[in-house]
Amino acid sequence: MGKSILIIEDEAKIVRTLRLYLEQAGYSVVPAADGAQGLAAFRHAEPALVLLDLNLPGSLDGLDVCRTIRRESQVPVIMLTARGEENDRIAGLEIGADDYIPKPFSPREVVARIRAVLRRTQLADEVPQVVEAAGIRLDLDRRTALLNGTEIELTAAEFDLLAVLMRHPGRVFTRAQLLDATRGEAYEGFERSIDQHVKNLRHKLETDPRHPRYILTVYGAGYKFAREDT
Ligand code: CA
């Protein structure tokens, strides 16, 4: 089954239709008929996206549900809104809903909007523009490095090597893995070249390069970036 979509909607006919179209499009569907059920299902199923009817029976309306979800998660929320709910629509967007679809809607349109929202949020997730740890800040777009707020000059290979290590603090990388991760830059492609890059990086980053605090040697294995809690 594909990504799961939570539908919080009390009109069974709408749920049935959406379910049919969404399952055809490769999603799995978790239905909930009121706000309380919806929040329970949200916490239990961890859906990739929530379709949320604003006008729900029971003590929690759609805006209450949206507000609670936002306090707990950045999951995309698309509101389903009826005529006369224009103010609620705006309120919903203000408390963090990602989009709304006015009723009546075509199920195809709903599937297309879900795809678009998921694509947008995935892109934002997958491409962190900045990596930051222990006073070092790498801007991956501009390829600049700051150490405690001061810019330091790194070669392309040094930058790539440091970025790989910093993305996974505490994880040990072998020289071969580091070489793979930094390939594409014009420098000597043998494993010992990694040692030279690390040496250069230490001279640029460390107060005492012989007792490094950032890039640590793991004897017989490779290198790792120090975790801040160790
Ligand atoms: Ca309703």
Short mmCIF file of C-alpha atoms and ligand atoms in Angstrom, two decimals:
data_model
loop_
_atom_site.label_atom_id
_atom_site.label_comp_id
_atom_site.label_asym_id
_atom_site.label_seq_id
_atom_site.Cartn_x
_atom_site.Cartn_y
_atom_site.Cartn_z
CA MET A 1 0.00 0.00 0.00
CA GLY A 2 1.09 3.51 -0.73
CA LYS A 3 1.12 6.56 1.48
CA SER A 4 -1.86 6.81 3.78
CA ILE A 5 -4.35 9.66 3.62
CA LEU A 6 -6.53 10.36 6.64
CA ILE A 7 -10.02 11.58 5.67
CA ILE A 8 -11.89 13.28 8.52
CA GLU A 9 -15.38 13.73 7.10
CA ASP A 10 -18.85 12.81 8.40
CA GLU A 11 -20.57 12.43 5.03
CA ALA A 12 -20.21 8.74 4.24
CA LYS A 13 -20.91 9.24 0.55
CA ILE A 14 -18.01 11.69 0.16
CA VAL A 15 -15.69 9.35 2.05
CA ARG A 16 -16.70 6.42 -0.17
CA THR A 17 -16.08 8.33 -3.37
CA LEU A 18 -12.74 9.79 -2.25
CA ARG A 19 -11.60 6.42 -0.98
CA LEU A 20 -12.31 4.82 -4.34
CA TYR A 21 -10.34 7.44 -6.27
CA LEU A 22 -7.47 7.63 -3.80
CA GLU A 23 -7.01 3.87 -3.67
CA GLN A 24 -7.03 3.78 -7.45
CA ALA A 25 -4.27 6.38 -7.36
CA GLY A 26 -2.21 4.11 -5.09
CA TYR A 27 -2.89 5.66 -1.68
CA SER A 28 -4.29 3.87 1.33
CA VAL A 29 -7.17 5.57 3.13
CA VAL A 30 -7.95 5.90 6.83
CA PRO A 31 -11.49 7.26 7.39
CA ALA A 32 -12.75 9.04 10.51
CA ALA A 33 -16.30 10.38 10.97
CA ASP A 34 -15.74 13.10 13.57
CA GLY A 35 -13.02 15.22 15.15
CA ALA A 36 -12.25 12.99 18.11
CA GLN A 37 -11.96 9.89 15.93
CA GLY A 38 -9.91 11.91 13.49
CA LEU A 39 -7.34 12.95 16.09
CA ALA A 40 -7.11 9.40 17.42
CA ALA A 41 -6.57 8.06 13.90
CA PHE A 42 -4.07 10.81 13.18
CA ARG A 43 -1.92 9.82 16.18
CA HIS A 44 -2.25 6.14 15.48
CA ALA A 45 -1.86 5.98 11.69
CA GLU A 46 0.67 8.82 11.15
CA PRO A 47 -0.78 9.64 7.73
CA ALA A 48 1.20 11.36 4.97
CA LEU A 49 -1.62 13.89 4.54
CA VAL A 50 -4.94 14.84 6.20
CA LEU A 51 -8.13 15.73 4.32
CA LEU A 52 -10.21 17.62 6.83
CA ASP A 53 -13.87 18.57 6.58
CA LEU A 54 -14.40 21.82 8.46
CA ASN A 55 -17.99 21.21 9.51
CA LEU A 56 -17.91 18.12 11.72
CA PRO A 57 -20.45 16.73 14.21
CA GLY A 58 -19.51 16.43 17.87
CA SER A 59 -17.58 18.70 20.18
CA LEU A 60 -14.55 19.29 17.90
CA ASP A 61 -15.01 21.14 14.64
CA GLY A 62 -12.53 21.10 11.79
CA LEU A 63 -10.66 24.17 12.99
CA ASP A 64 -10.15 22.62 16.46
CA VAL A 65 -8.81 19.48 14.81
CA CYS A 66 -6.50 21.45 12.54
CA ARG A 67 -5.14 23.47 15.45
CA THR A 68 -4.41 20.32 17.47
CA ILE A 69 -2.75 18.56 14.54
CA ARG A 70 -0.54 21.60 13.95
CA ARG A 71 0.61 21.62 17.54
CA GLU A 72 1.84 18.05 17.10
CA SER A 73 2.99 17.77 13.50
CA GLN A 74 3.88 19.43 10.21
CA VAL A 75 1.80 16.91 8.22
CA PRO A 76 0.09 18.55 5.22
CA VAL A 77 -3.58 19.38 5.87
CA ILE A 78 -6.09 20.09 3.08
CA MET A 79 -9.46 21.44 4.25
CA LEU A 80 -12.73 20.50 2.62
CA THR A 81 -15.00 23.52 2.86
CA ALA A 82 -18.63 24.21 2.04
CA ARG A 83 -20.30 27.37 0.82
CA GLY A 84 -20.64 29.89 3.59
CA GLU A 85 -17.42 28.79 5.27
CA GLU A 86 -15.20 31.45 3.69
CA ASN A 87 -14.21 32.89 7.06
CA ASP A 88 -13.38 29.44 8.40
CA ARG A 89 -11.32 28.81 5.30
CA ILE A 90 -9.17 31.84 6.04
CA ALA A 91 -8.96 30.94 9.72
CA GLY A 92 -7.87 27.44 8.70
CA LEU A 93 -5.08 28.76 6.50
CA GLU A 94 -4.01 31.06 9.33
CA ILE A 95 -3.66 28.20 11.79
CA GLY A 96 -1.54 26.24 9.34
CA ALA A 97 -3.70 24.28 6.90
CA ASP A 98 -1.85 23.93 3.58
CA ASP A 99 -4.73 24.26 1.15
CA TYR A 100 -8.50 24.04 0.85
CA ILE A 101 -10.89 22.50 -1.64
CA PRO A 102 -14.41 23.95 -1.86
CA LYS A 103 -17.39 21.59 -2.05
CA PRO A 104 -18.74 20.32 -4.32
CA PHE A 105 -15.50 19.04 -5.82
CA SER A 106 -14.51 16.48 -8.40
CA PRO A 107 -12.62 13.55 -6.86
CA ARG A 108 -10.02 13.81 -9.61
CA GLU A 109 -9.34 17.37 -8.54
CA VAL A 110 -8.83 16.19 -4.95
CA VAL A 111 -6.33 13.53 -6.06
CA ALA A 112 -4.43 16.12 -8.12
CA ARG A 113 -4.30 18.57 -5.21
CA ILE A 114 -3.07 15.86 -2.84
CA ARG A 115 -0.31 14.91 -5.27
CA ALA A 116 0.72 18.54 -5.63
CA VAL A 117 0.82 19.20 -1.88
CA LEU A 118 2.77 15.99 -1.19
CA ARG A 119 5.26 16.81 -3.92
CA ARG A 120 5.80 20.29 -2.51
CA THR A 121 6.26 19.15 1.08
CA GLN A 122 8.55 16.28 0.09
CA LEU A 123 10.85 18.62 -1.80
CA ALA A 124 11.05 20.84 1.25
CA ASP A 125 11.88 17.81 3.42
CA GLU A 126 14.47 16.25 1.20
CA VAL A 127 16.64 19.25 0.53
CA PRO A 128 17.97 20.79 3.72
CA GLN A 129 19.64 23.99 2.64
CA VAL A 130 21.69 24.40 5.77
CA VAL A 131 23.57 21.88 7.89
CA GLU A 132 24.47 23.08 11.35
CA ALA A 133 26.25 21.46 14.29
CA ALA A 134 28.60 22.42 17.10
CA GLY A 135 29.11 26.00 15.95
CA ILE A 136 29.70 25.09 12.31
CA ARG A 137 27.13 26.17 9.74
CA LEU A 138 27.24 25.00 6.12
CA ASP A 139 25.04 26.72 3.55
CA LEU A 140 24.61 24.06 0.87
CA ASP A 141 23.28 26.40 -1.81
CA ARG A 142 25.90 29.08 -1.50
CA ARG A 143 28.55 26.56 -0.44
CA THR A 144 29.79 28.75 2.37
CA ALA A 145 31.00 27.64 5.80
CA LEU A 146 30.83 29.57 9.05
CA LEU A 147 32.73 28.62 12.18
CA ASN A 148 31.27 30.42 15.20
CA GLY A 149 29.98 33.09 12.84
CA THR A 150 33.24 33.62 10.94
CA GLU A 151 33.49 32.49 7.34
CA ILE A 152 36.14 29.87 6.63
CA GLU A 153 37.51 28.99 3.19
CA LEU A 154 37.03 25.37 2.22
CA THR A 155 37.96 23.60 -1.00
CA ALA A 156 35.14 21.81 -2.82
CA ALA A 157 36.30 18.43 -1.54
CA GLU A 158 36.67 19.66 2.04
CA PHE A 159 33.20 21.18 1.91
CA ASP A 160 31.58 17.99 0.59
CA LEU A 161 33.41 15.83 3.07
CA LEU A 162 32.40 17.99 6.01
CA ALA A 163 28.78 18.14 4.81
CA VAL A 164 28.52 14.35 4.68
CA LEU A 165 29.98 13.95 8.16
CA MET A 166 27.88 16.73 9.67
CA ARG A 167 24.60 15.38 8.28
CA HIS A 168 25.08 12.28 10.41
CA PRO A 169 26.83 13.24 13.66
CA GLY A 170 28.17 10.19 15.46
CA ARG A 171 27.97 7.90 12.44
CA VAL A 172 31.27 6.35 11.40
CA PHE A 173 32.15 6.57 7.70
CA THR A 174 34.87 4.49 6.06
CA ARG A 175 37.32 6.24 3.77
CA ALA A 176 35.71 4.48 0.79
CA GLN A 177 32.26 5.81 1.77
CA LEU A 178 33.60 9.32 2.16
CA LEU A 179 35.30 9.07 -1.19
CA ASP A 180 32.02 7.99 -2.81
CA ALA A 181 30.13 10.78 -1.13
CA THR A 182 32.52 13.44 -2.32
CA ARG A 183 33.16 12.16 -5.82
CA GLY A 184 32.57 14.47 -8.73
CA GLU A 185 35.18 16.89 -7.51
CA ALA A 186 38.52 16.95 -9.26
CA TYR A 187 40.90 15.49 -6.76
CA GLU A 188 42.91 12.30 -6.30
CA GLY A 189 40.51 9.42 -6.00
CA PHE A 190 42.27 7.16 -3.56
CA GLU A 191 41.31 6.55 0.00
CA ARG A 192 44.33 8.17 1.61
CA SER A 193 43.37 11.45 0.01
CA ILE A 194 40.51 11.51 2.51
CA ASP A 195 43.12 11.59 5.30
CA GLN A 196 44.68 14.65 3.74
CA HIS A 197 41.34 16.42 3.44
CA VAL A 198 40.55 15.64 7.06
CA LYS A 199 43.95 16.95 8.06
CA ASN A 200 43.33 20.18 6.16
CA LEU A 201 39.86 20.53 7.63
CA ARG A 202 41.22 20.12 11.14
CA HIS A 203 43.73 22.89 10.55
CA LYS A 204 40.90 25.15 9.48
CA LEU A 205 38.39 24.17 12.17
CA GLU A 206 40.24 23.12 15.27
CA THR A 207 41.97 25.20 17.89
CA ASP A 208 44.30 22.25 18.46
CA PRO A 209 44.35 20.02 15.34
CA ARG A 210 46.14 17.24 17.22
CA HIS A 211 43.25 16.97 19.67
CA PRO A 212 40.26 17.41 17.37
CA ARG A 213 36.80 18.21 18.70
CA TYR A 214 34.85 18.04 15.45
CA ILE A 215 36.08 15.34 13.10
CA LEU A 216 37.17 12.31 15.10
CA THR A 217 39.29 9.39 13.92
CA VAL A 218 37.82 5.95 14.57
CA TYR A 219 40.84 3.67 14.45
CA GLY A 220 40.58 0.81 12.00
CA ALA A 221 37.30 2.20 10.64
CA GLY A 222 37.27 5.77 9.41
CA TYR A 223 35.96 9.12 10.61
CA LYS A 224 32.94 10.60 12.32
CA PHE A 225 31.64 14.02 13.25
CA ALA A 226 31.39 14.42 17.02
CA ARG A 227 27.89 14.37 18.47
CA GLU A 228 27.18 17.36 20.65
CA ASP A 229 25.99 15.18 23.52
CA THR A 230 29.20 13.12 23.78
CA CA B 1 -19.53 17.82 7.29
#
